[in-house]
PDB file of C-alpha atoms in Angstrom:
ATOM      1  CA  MET H 169     -18.617 115.515 227.087  1.00 85.00           C
ATOM      2  CA  ALA H 170     -19.561 113.937 223.793  1.00 95.00           C
ATOM      3  CA  ILE H 171     -17.794 110.955 222.325  1.00 97.00           C
ATOM      4  CA  THR H 172     -16.827 111.761 218.697  1.00 98.00           C
ATOM      5  CA  LEU H 173     -16.664 108.910 216.207  1.00 98.00           C
ATOM      6  CA  SER H 174     -15.619 109.160 212.582  1.00 98.00           C
ATOM      7  CA  ILE H 175     -17.212 106.814 210.070  1.00 97.00           C
ATOM      8  CA  ALA H 176     -14.442 106.270 207.529  1.00 95.00           C
ATOM      9  CA  ASN H 177     -13.133 104.100 204.785  1.00 90.00           C
ATOM     10  CA  GLN H 178     -10.880 105.310 201.956  1.00 83.00           C
ATOM     11  CA  LYS H 179     -12.666 102.876 199.661  1.00 81.00           C
ATOM     12  CA  GLY H 180     -15.989 104.200 198.327  1.00 79.00           C
ATOM     13  CA  GLY H 181     -19.259 102.330 198.088  1.00 81.00           C
ATOM     14  CA  VAL H 182     -18.969 100.359 201.316  1.00 87.00           C
ATOM     15  CA  GLY H 183     -22.005 101.849 203.148  1.00 90.00           C
ATOM     16  CA  LYS H 184     -20.133 104.586 204.962  1.00 93.00           C
ATOM     17  CA  THR H 185     -22.828 107.307 204.690  1.00 96.00           C
ATOM     18  CA  THR H 186     -25.558 104.774 205.287  1.00 96.00           C
ATOM     19  CA  THR H 187     -23.794 103.793 208.481  1.00 97.00           C
ATOM     20  CA  ALA H 188     -23.256 107.378 209.594  1.00 97.00           C
ATOM     21  CA  VAL H 189     -26.942 108.345 209.107  1.00 97.00           C
ATOM     22  CA  ASN H 190     -28.486 105.182 210.496  1.00 97.00           C
ATOM     23  CA  LEU H 191     -26.128 104.820 213.461  1.00 98.00           C
ATOM     24  CA  SER H 192     -26.893 108.389 214.391  1.00 98.00           C
ATOM     25  CA  ALA H 193     -30.609 107.723 214.198  1.00 97.00           C
ATOM     26  CA  ALA H 194     -30.256 104.461 216.128  1.00 97.00           C
ATOM     27  CA  LEU H 195     -28.292 106.134 218.930  1.00 98.00           C
ATOM     28  CA  LYS H 196     -31.054 108.747 219.157  1.00 97.00           C
ATOM     29  CA  ALA H 197     -33.669 105.963 219.295  1.00 97.00           C
ATOM     30  CA  LEU H 198     -31.727 104.630 222.273  1.00 97.00           C
ATOM     31  CA  LYS H 199     -32.178 107.985 224.002  1.00 96.00           C
ATOM     32  CA  LYS H 200     -28.843 109.536 223.247  1.00 97.00           C
ATOM     33  CA  ARG H 201     -28.251 113.161 222.134  1.00 97.00           C
ATOM     34  CA  VAL H 202     -26.649 113.010 218.737  1.00 98.00           C
ATOM     35  CA  LEU H 203     -24.936 115.405 216.331  1.00 98.00           C
ATOM     36  CA  LEU H 204     -24.214 114.159 212.819  1.00 98.00           C
ATOM     37  CA  VAL H 205     -21.450 116.022 211.077  1.00 98.00           C
ATOM     38  CA  ASP H 206     -21.270 115.729 207.284  1.00 97.00           C
ATOM     39  CA  ILE H 207     -17.722 116.540 206.210  1.00 97.00           C
ATOM     40  CA  ASP H 208     -18.044 115.039 202.737  1.00 95.00           C
ATOM     41  CA  PRO H 209     -18.579 117.643 199.941  1.00 94.00           C
ATOM     42  CA  GLN H 210     -21.013 115.249 198.276  1.00 94.00           C
ATOM     43  CA  GLY H 211     -23.478 116.053 201.071  1.00 96.00           C
ATOM     44  CA  ASN H 212     -25.133 112.651 200.945  1.00 96.00           C
ATOM     45  CA  ALA H 213     -25.532 112.278 204.673  1.00 97.00           C
ATOM     46  CA  THR H 214     -27.108 115.757 204.740  1.00 97.00           C
ATOM     47  CA  MET H 215     -29.706 114.839 202.116  1.00 96.00           C
ATOM     48  CA  GLY H 216     -30.223 111.396 203.664  1.00 95.00           C
ATOM     49  CA  CYS H 217     -31.371 113.067 206.867  1.00 94.00           C
ATOM     50  CA  GLY H 218     -33.904 115.196 204.992  1.00 93.00           C
ATOM     51  CA  VAL H 219     -31.895 118.419 204.937  1.00 95.00           C
ATOM     52  CA  ASP H 220     -31.713 120.172 201.583  1.00 95.00           C
ATOM     53  CA  LYS H 221     -27.995 120.726 200.977  1.00 95.00           C
ATOM     54  CA  HIS H 222     -28.747 123.361 198.371  1.00 94.00           C
ATOM     55  CA  THR H 223     -30.712 125.709 200.593  1.00 94.00           C
ATOM     56  CA  MET H 224     -28.762 125.701 203.886  1.00 94.00           C
ATOM     57  CA  GLU H 225     -27.989 129.234 205.066  1.00 92.00           C
ATOM     58  CA  ASN H 226     -24.929 127.984 206.925  1.00 95.00           C
ATOM     59  CA  SER H 227     -23.051 124.745 206.493  1.00 95.00           C
ATOM     60  CA  ILE H 228     -19.841 123.192 207.669  1.00 96.00           C
ATOM     61  CA  CYS H 229     -18.119 125.218 204.927  1.00 94.00           C
ATOM     62  CA  GLU H 230     -19.025 128.527 206.561  1.00 95.00           C
ATOM     63  CA  LEU H 231     -18.034 127.038 209.944  1.00 95.00           C
ATOM     64  CA  LEU H 232     -14.526 125.996 208.818  1.00 94.00           C
ATOM     65  CA  LEU H 233     -14.007 129.294 207.005  1.00 92.00           C
ATOM     66  CA  GLY H 234     -14.865 131.155 210.227  1.00 92.00           C
ATOM     67  CA  GLU H 235     -17.874 132.842 208.709  1.00 94.00           C
ATOM     68  CA  CYS H 236     -20.326 131.517 211.369  1.00 94.00           C
ATOM     69  CA  ASN H 237     -20.195 129.610 214.616  1.00 94.00           C
ATOM     70  CA  ILE H 238     -21.356 126.040 215.018  1.00 96.00           C
ATOM     71  CA  HIS H 239     -24.636 127.031 216.723  1.00 95.00           C
ATOM     72  CA  LYS H 240     -25.785 128.881 213.600  1.00 95.00           C
ATOM     73  CA  ALA H 241     -24.880 125.908 211.334  1.00 96.00           C
ATOM     74  CA  ILE H 242     -26.581 123.102 213.210  1.00 97.00           C
ATOM     75  CA  ILE H 243     -29.939 122.023 211.912  1.00 97.00           C
ATOM     76  CA  HIS H 244     -32.431 119.962 213.912  1.00 96.00           C
ATOM     77  CA  VAL H 245     -34.154 117.051 212.095  1.00 94.00           C
ATOM     78  CA  ASP H 246     -37.676 116.379 213.459  1.00 92.00           C
ATOM     79  CA  ASP H 247     -38.091 112.860 212.035  1.00 89.00           C
ATOM     80  CA  SER H 248     -35.051 111.344 213.663  1.00 91.00           C
ATOM     81  CA  GLY H 249     -34.521 113.861 216.435  1.00 93.00           C
ATOM     82  CA  ILE H 250     -30.848 114.255 215.631  1.00 97.00           C
ATOM     83  CA  ASP H 251     -28.980 117.477 214.923  1.00 97.00           C
ATOM     84  CA  VAL H 252     -27.063 117.823 211.618  1.00 98.00           C
ATOM     85  CA  LEU H 253     -24.139 119.929 210.598  1.00 98.00           C
ATOM     86  CA  GLY H 254     -24.660 119.789 206.863  1.00 96.00           C
ATOM     87  CA  SER H 255     -22.400 119.846 203.830  1.00 96.00           C
ATOM     88  CA  ASN H 256     -22.413 120.554 200.094  1.00 95.00           C
ATOM     89  CA  THR H 257     -19.952 121.157 197.295  1.00 93.00           C
ATOM     90  CA  ASP H 258     -19.058 124.560 198.810  1.00 92.00           C
ATOM     91  CA  LEU H 259     -16.931 122.536 201.213  1.00 93.00           C
ATOM     92  CA  ILE H 260     -14.330 122.088 198.492  1.00 91.00           C
ATOM     93  CA  ALA H 261     -13.508 125.783 198.857  1.00 86.00           C
ATOM     94  CA  ALA H 262     -13.074 125.342 202.613  1.00 87.00           C
ATOM     95  CA  GLU H 263     -10.688 122.479 201.999  1.00 86.00           C
ATOM     96  CA  VAL H 264      -8.481 124.708 199.874  1.00 87.00           C
ATOM     97  CA  ALA H 265      -8.515 127.422 202.599  1.00 88.00           C
ATOM     98  CA  LEU H 266      -7.582 124.854 205.208  1.00 88.00           C
ATOM     99  CA  LEU H 267      -4.514 123.784 203.286  1.00 85.00           C
ATOM    100  CA  ARG H 268      -3.237 127.338 203.541  1.00 85.00           C
ATOM    101  CA  GLY H 269      -4.136 127.987 207.177  1.00 81.00           C
ATOM    102  CA  LYS H 270      -2.151 127.622 210.328  1.00 84.00           C
ATOM    103  CA  ASN H 271      -3.227 124.770 212.704  1.00 87.00           C
ATOM    104  CA  SER H 272      -6.170 124.268 210.396  1.00 91.00           C
ATOM    105  CA  GLU H 273      -6.340 120.511 211.155  1.00 93.00           C
ATOM    106  CA  PHE H 274      -7.871 121.474 214.547  1.00 96.00           C
ATOM    107  CA  LYS H 275     -10.686 123.634 213.163  1.00 95.00           C
ATOM    108  CA  LEU H 276     -13.400 120.914 213.431  1.00 96.00           C
ATOM    109  CA  LYS H 277     -12.227 119.747 216.810  1.00 97.00           C
ATOM    110  CA  ASN H 278     -12.369 123.258 218.245  1.00 96.00           C
ATOM    111  CA  ALA H 279     -15.888 123.722 216.859  1.00 96.00           C
ATOM    112  CA  ILE H 280     -17.139 120.434 218.258  1.00 97.00           C
ATOM    113  CA  ASN H 281     -15.565 121.102 221.651  1.00 96.00           C
ATOM    114  CA  SER H 282     -17.676 124.227 221.910  1.00 96.00           C
ATOM    115  CA  VAL H 283     -20.918 122.155 221.845  1.00 97.00           C
ATOM    116  CA  ALA H 284     -19.596 118.877 223.321  1.00 95.00           C
ATOM    117  CA  SER H 285     -21.615 119.211 226.503  1.00 96.00           C
ATOM    118  CA  ASP H 286     -24.853 119.344 224.438  1.00 97.00           C
ATOM    119  CA  TYR H 287     -24.435 115.802 223.036  1.00 98.00           C
ATOM    120  CA  ASP H 288     -23.581 112.266 224.018  1.00 97.00           C
ATOM    121  CA  TYR H 289     -22.291 111.347 220.572  1.00 98.00           C
ATOM    122  CA  VAL H 290     -20.926 113.239 217.568  1.00 98.00           C
ATOM    123  CA  ILE H 291     -20.852 111.097 214.395  1.00 98.00           C
ATOM    124  CA  ILE H 292     -18.719 112.293 211.493  1.00 98.00           C
ATOM    125  CA  ASP H 293     -19.330 111.111 207.954  1.00 97.00           C
ATOM    126  CA  CYS H 294     -15.921 111.369 206.261  1.00 96.00           C
ATOM    127  CA  PRO H 295     -15.098 111.631 202.544  1.00 92.00           C
ATOM    128  CA  PRO H 296     -13.689 108.475 200.883  1.00 88.00           C
ATOM    129  CA  SER H 297     -10.220 109.934 200.580  1.00 83.00           C
ATOM    130  CA  LEU H 298      -7.358 111.224 202.695  1.00 82.00           C
ATOM    131  CA  ASN H 299      -7.480 115.035 202.596  1.00 89.00           C
ATOM    132  CA  MET H 300      -7.592 117.971 204.968  1.00 92.00           C
ATOM    133  CA  LEU H 301     -11.232 117.254 205.713  1.00 94.00           C
ATOM    134  CA  THR H 302     -10.486 113.723 206.770  1.00 94.00           C
ATOM    135  CA  ILE H 303      -7.545 114.924 208.835  1.00 94.00           C
ATOM    136  CA  ASN H 304      -9.902 117.390 210.614  1.00 95.00           C
ATOM    137  CA  ALA H 305     -12.382 114.607 211.313  1.00 97.00           C
ATOM    138  CA  PHE H 306      -9.729 112.190 212.709  1.00 97.00           C
ATOM    139  CA  THR H 307      -8.097 114.952 214.744  1.00 97.00           C
ATOM    140  CA  ALA H 308     -11.525 115.630 216.328  1.00 97.00           C
ATOM    141  CA  SER H 309     -12.400 111.998 216.982  1.00 98.00           C
ATOM    142  CA  ASN H 310     -12.063 109.666 219.945  1.00 97.00           C
ATOM    143  CA  GLY H 311     -12.474 106.659 217.649  1.00 97.00           C
ATOM    144  CA  ILE H 312     -13.107 105.439 214.108  1.00 97.00           C
ATOM    145  CA  ILE H 313     -15.781 103.046 212.925  1.00 97.00           C
ATOM    146  CA  ILE H 314     -14.840 101.390 209.662  1.00 95.00           C
ATOM    147  CA  PRO H 315     -17.660 100.005 207.413  1.00 94.00           C
ATOM    148  CA  MET H 316     -16.396  97.007 205.475  1.00 89.00           C
ATOM    149  CA  GLN H 317     -18.056  95.372 202.490  1.00 83.00           C
ATOM    150  CA  CYS H 318     -16.988  91.757 202.469  1.00 77.00           C
ATOM    151  CA  GLU H 319     -15.521  91.650 198.950  1.00 77.00           C
ATOM    152  CA  TYR H 320     -12.243  90.975 197.195  1.00 73.00           C
ATOM    153  CA  TYR H 321     -10.563  94.382 197.672  1.00 72.00           C
ATOM    154  CA  ALA H 322     -11.815  95.033 201.198  1.00 71.00           C
ATOM    155  CA  LEU H 323      -8.604  94.201 203.051  1.00 74.00           C
ATOM    156  CA  GLU H 324      -6.503  96.220 200.603  1.00 72.00           C
ATOM    157  CA  GLY H 325      -8.522  99.362 201.307  1.00 71.00           C
ATOM    158  CA  LEU H 326      -8.310  98.742 205.006  1.00 79.00           C
ATOM    159  CA  SER H 327      -4.522  98.578 204.900  1.00 79.00           C
ATOM    160  CA  ALA H 328      -4.362 102.128 203.458  1.00 80.00           C
ATOM    161  CA  LEU H 329      -6.739 103.419 206.147  1.00 87.00           C
ATOM    162  CA  MET H 330      -4.655 101.847 208.914  1.00 87.00           C
ATOM    163  CA  LYS H 331      -1.584 103.746 207.644  1.00 88.00           C
ATOM    164  CA  THR H 332      -3.563 107.003 207.701  1.00 89.00           C
ATOM    165  CA  ILE H 333      -4.676 106.413 211.255  1.00 93.00           C
ATOM    166  CA  GLU H 334      -1.096 105.771 212.333  1.00 93.00           C
ATOM    167  CA  LYS H 335      -0.035 109.081 210.765  1.00 92.00           C
ATOM    168  CA  ILE H 336      -2.732 111.013 212.643  1.00 95.00           C
ATOM    169  CA  LYS H 337      -1.699 109.316 215.935  1.00 96.00           C
ATOM    170  CA  GLN H 338       1.835 110.529 215.393  1.00 95.00           C
ATOM    171  CA  THR H 339       0.832 114.087 214.646  1.00 94.00           C
ATOM    172  CA  THR H 340      -2.471 115.614 215.693  1.00 95.00           C
ATOM    173  CA  ASN H 341      -4.314 112.969 217.799  1.00 97.00           C
ATOM    174  CA  PRO H 342      -2.139 110.444 219.727  1.00 96.00           C
ATOM    175  CA  THR H 343      -5.157 108.887 221.507  1.00 95.00           C
ATOM    176  CA  LEU H 344      -7.070 108.031 218.303  1.00 96.00           C
ATOM    177  CA  GLU H 345      -8.203 104.401 218.174  1.00 94.00           C
ATOM    178  CA  ILE H 346     -10.289 102.122 215.991  1.00 94.00           C
ATOM    179  CA  THR H 347     -13.591 101.577 217.747  1.00 96.00           C
ATOM    180  CA  GLY H 348     -14.602  98.748 215.456  1.00 95.00           C
ATOM    181  CA  LEU H 349     -15.158  97.370 212.005  1.00 95.00           C
ATOM    182  CA  VAL H 350     -18.704  96.796 210.845  1.00 95.00           C
ATOM    183  CA  ARG H 351     -19.592  94.404 208.013  1.00 91.00           C
ATOM    184  CA  THR H 352     -22.032  96.129 205.693  1.00 92.00           C
ATOM    185  CA  MET H 353     -24.018  95.218 202.552  1.00 86.00           C
ATOM    186  CA  TYR H 354     -23.589  91.597 203.614  1.00 84.00           C
ATOM    187  CA  ASP H 355     -24.891  88.752 201.476  1.00 81.00           C
ATOM    188  CA  ALA H 356     -24.609  85.518 203.441  1.00 76.00           C
ATOM    189  CA  ARG H 357     -25.451  83.512 200.333  1.00 78.00           C
ATOM    190  CA  THR H 358     -22.103  84.176 198.724  1.00 82.00           C
ATOM    191  CA  LYS H 359     -18.916  82.223 199.530  1.00 80.00           C
ATOM    192  CA  LEU H 360     -16.740  85.323 199.171  1.00 79.00           C
ATOM    193  CA  SER H 361     -18.711  87.311 201.801  1.00 79.00           C
ATOM    194  CA  ASN H 362     -18.309  84.523 204.305  1.00 85.00           C
ATOM    195  CA  GLU H 363     -14.620  84.086 203.507  1.00 81.00           C
ATOM    196  CA  VAL H 364     -13.806  87.770 203.893  1.00 79.00           C
ATOM    197  CA  SER H 365     -15.868  87.970 207.058  1.00 84.00           C
ATOM    198  CA  LEU H 366     -13.792  85.147 208.564  1.00 84.00           C
ATOM    199  CA  GLN H 367     -10.582  86.919 207.505  1.00 80.00           C
ATOM    200  CA  LEU H 368     -11.706  90.098 209.298  1.00 83.00           C
ATOM    201  CA  GLN H 369     -12.507  88.203 212.440  1.00 85.00           C
ATOM    202  CA  GLN H 370      -9.178  86.348 212.242  1.00 81.00           C
ATOM    203  CA  TYR H 371      -7.054  89.509 211.852  1.00 82.00           C
ATOM    204  CA  PHE H 372      -9.018  91.969 213.944  1.00 83.00           C
ATOM    205  CA  SER H 373     -10.876  89.688 216.433  1.00 81.00           C
ATOM    206  CA  HIS H 374     -12.425  91.907 219.126  1.00 86.00           C
ATOM    207  CA  LYS H 375     -12.429  94.978 216.831  1.00 91.00           C
ATOM    208  CA  VAL H 376     -15.103  93.411 214.568  1.00 93.00           C
ATOM    209  CA  PHE H 377     -18.619  94.293 215.639  1.00 95.00           C
ATOM    210  CA  LYS H 378     -20.896  91.241 216.092  1.00 94.00           C
ATOM    211  CA  THR H 379     -23.660  93.089 214.218  1.00 96.00           C
ATOM    212  CA  ILE H 380     -23.704  92.427 210.507  1.00 93.00           C
ATOM    213  CA  VAL H 381     -25.651  94.898 208.297  1.00 95.00           C
ATOM    214  CA  PRO H 382     -27.321  92.938 205.443  1.00 91.00           C
ATOM    215  CA  ARG H 383     -28.174  94.122 201.990  1.00 89.00           C
ATOM    216  CA  ASN H 384     -31.660  95.512 202.500  1.00 90.00           C
ATOM    217  CA  VAL H 385     -34.140  97.228 200.223  1.00 92.00           C
ATOM    218  CA  LYS H 386     -35.454  99.551 202.912  1.00 93.00           C
ATOM    219  CA  LEU H 387     -31.947 100.760 203.660  1.00 93.00           C
ATOM    220  CA  ALA H 388     -31.504 101.614 199.993  1.00 92.00           C
ATOM    221  CA  GLU H 389     -34.940 103.297 199.683  1.00 94.00           C
ATOM    222  CA  ALA H 390     -34.819 105.461 202.826  1.00 95.00           C
ATOM    223  CA  PRO H 391     -32.411 108.166 201.538  1.00 93.00           C
ATOM    224  CA  SER H 392     -34.682 108.891 198.478  1.00 93.00           C
ATOM    225  CA  PHE H 393     -37.318 109.946 200.983  1.00 95.00           C
ATOM    226  CA  GLY H 394     -34.826 112.008 203.051  1.00 94.00           C
ATOM    227  CA  LYS H 395     -35.118 109.565 205.968  1.00 95.00           C
ATOM    228  CA  ASP H 396     -33.004 107.179 207.928  1.00 95.00           C
ATOM    229  CA  SER H 397     -34.101 103.558 208.022  1.00 95.00           C
ATOM    230  CA  ILE H 398     -35.511 103.752 211.509  1.00 95.00           C
ATOM    231  CA  SER H 399     -37.820 106.646 210.652  1.00 94.00           C
ATOM    232  CA  TYR H 400     -38.670 105.074 207.336  1.00 95.00           C
ATOM    233  CA  ALA H 401     -39.084 101.330 208.202  1.00 94.00           C
ATOM    234  CA  ARG H 402     -38.273 100.635 211.844  1.00 94.00           C
ATOM    235  CA  SER H 403     -39.108  96.916 211.603  1.00 94.00           C
ATOM    236  CA  SER H 404     -36.923  96.294 208.537  1.00 95.00           C
ATOM    237  CA  LYS H 405     -33.830  94.107 208.846  1.00 94.00           C
ATOM    238  CA  GLY H 406     -31.651  97.099 208.010  1.00 93.00           C
ATOM    239  CA  ALA H 407     -33.088  99.291 210.792  1.00 96.00           C
ATOM    240  CA  ILE H 408     -32.906  96.451 213.304  1.00 97.00           C
ATOM    241  CA  SER H 409     -29.253  95.836 212.462  1.00 97.00           C
ATOM    242  CA  TYR H 410     -28.325  99.518 213.089  1.00 97.00           C
ATOM    243  CA  ILE H 411     -30.223  99.478 216.431  1.00 97.00           C
ATOM    244  CA  SER H 412     -28.083  96.443 217.308  1.00 98.00           C
ATOM    245  CA  LEU H 413     -24.915  98.220 216.118  1.00 98.00           C
ATOM    246  CA  ALA H 414     -25.804 101.248 218.268  1.00 98.00           C
ATOM    247  CA  SER H 415     -26.131  98.996 221.282  1.00 97.00           C
ATOM    248  CA  GLU H 416     -22.671  97.639 220.655  1.00 97.00           C
ATOM    249  CA  VAL H 417     -21.264 101.120 220.260  1.00 97.00           C
ATOM    250  CA  LEU H 418     -22.770 102.086 223.609  1.00 97.00           C
ATOM    251  CA  ARG H 419     -21.078  99.091 225.246  1.00 95.00           C
ATOM    252  CA  LYS H 420     -17.731  99.759 223.606  1.00 92.00           C
ATOM    253  CA  THR H 421     -17.703 103.407 224.525  1.00 93.00           C
ATOM    254  CA  SER H 422     -19.128 102.907 228.030  1.00 76.00           C
ATOM    255  CA  ILE H 423     -22.037 105.364 227.800  1.00 54.00           C
ATOM    256  CA  ASN H 424     -25.133 103.923 229.509  1.00 48.00           C
TER     257      ASN H 424
END
């Protein structure tokens, strides 16, 4: 059965989608079967994989509304080899419907369970807010990976996310855990980055991934070509860092 990991941070602009896309591609490069689920109405992870969010016949919106099954919504990406369950702004309508439905927080979990034997990992790119979509993602997940930009407000945003995780554990998913925190968009030349990095290690110790994702031009360029960094520039520092992160994820989640 697949291990499902949500990539989440209630603070925007921390490299969340970049991590979801590139971790998925890196796990595939390490010979794992991967499904990337985009549950953010912005659809950036969808586009970043090379899937046109405007022309999808079926997306996660139709899936959550019960208008199609997950098999009809999954799209295979040739470049990376991963499968994608795409998203676009139609998902906002699905969120409204979920708010009115009974047991709607389990919709995504039930859909993923129906294909869990087809994958080793399911990676979910969450929206940067707490809403019914995020609740669906956390309810469906075994663990959460939190991208952290080492800046002034980083720990404040993390505190809010921790409270959300505790609420989910008390209601829909008692076994939910934080898989790890990953430092992203890291600039070792700045004193602040180093100070915040040390704070994270001090407070969260073994939960902080050893891999640090640097600021990298190739990571920033890749989405404009509809590619992950490994397909776009495998030897770049960004791509190498996500291969390293994927190796850590494998060790932490005990899939060999």
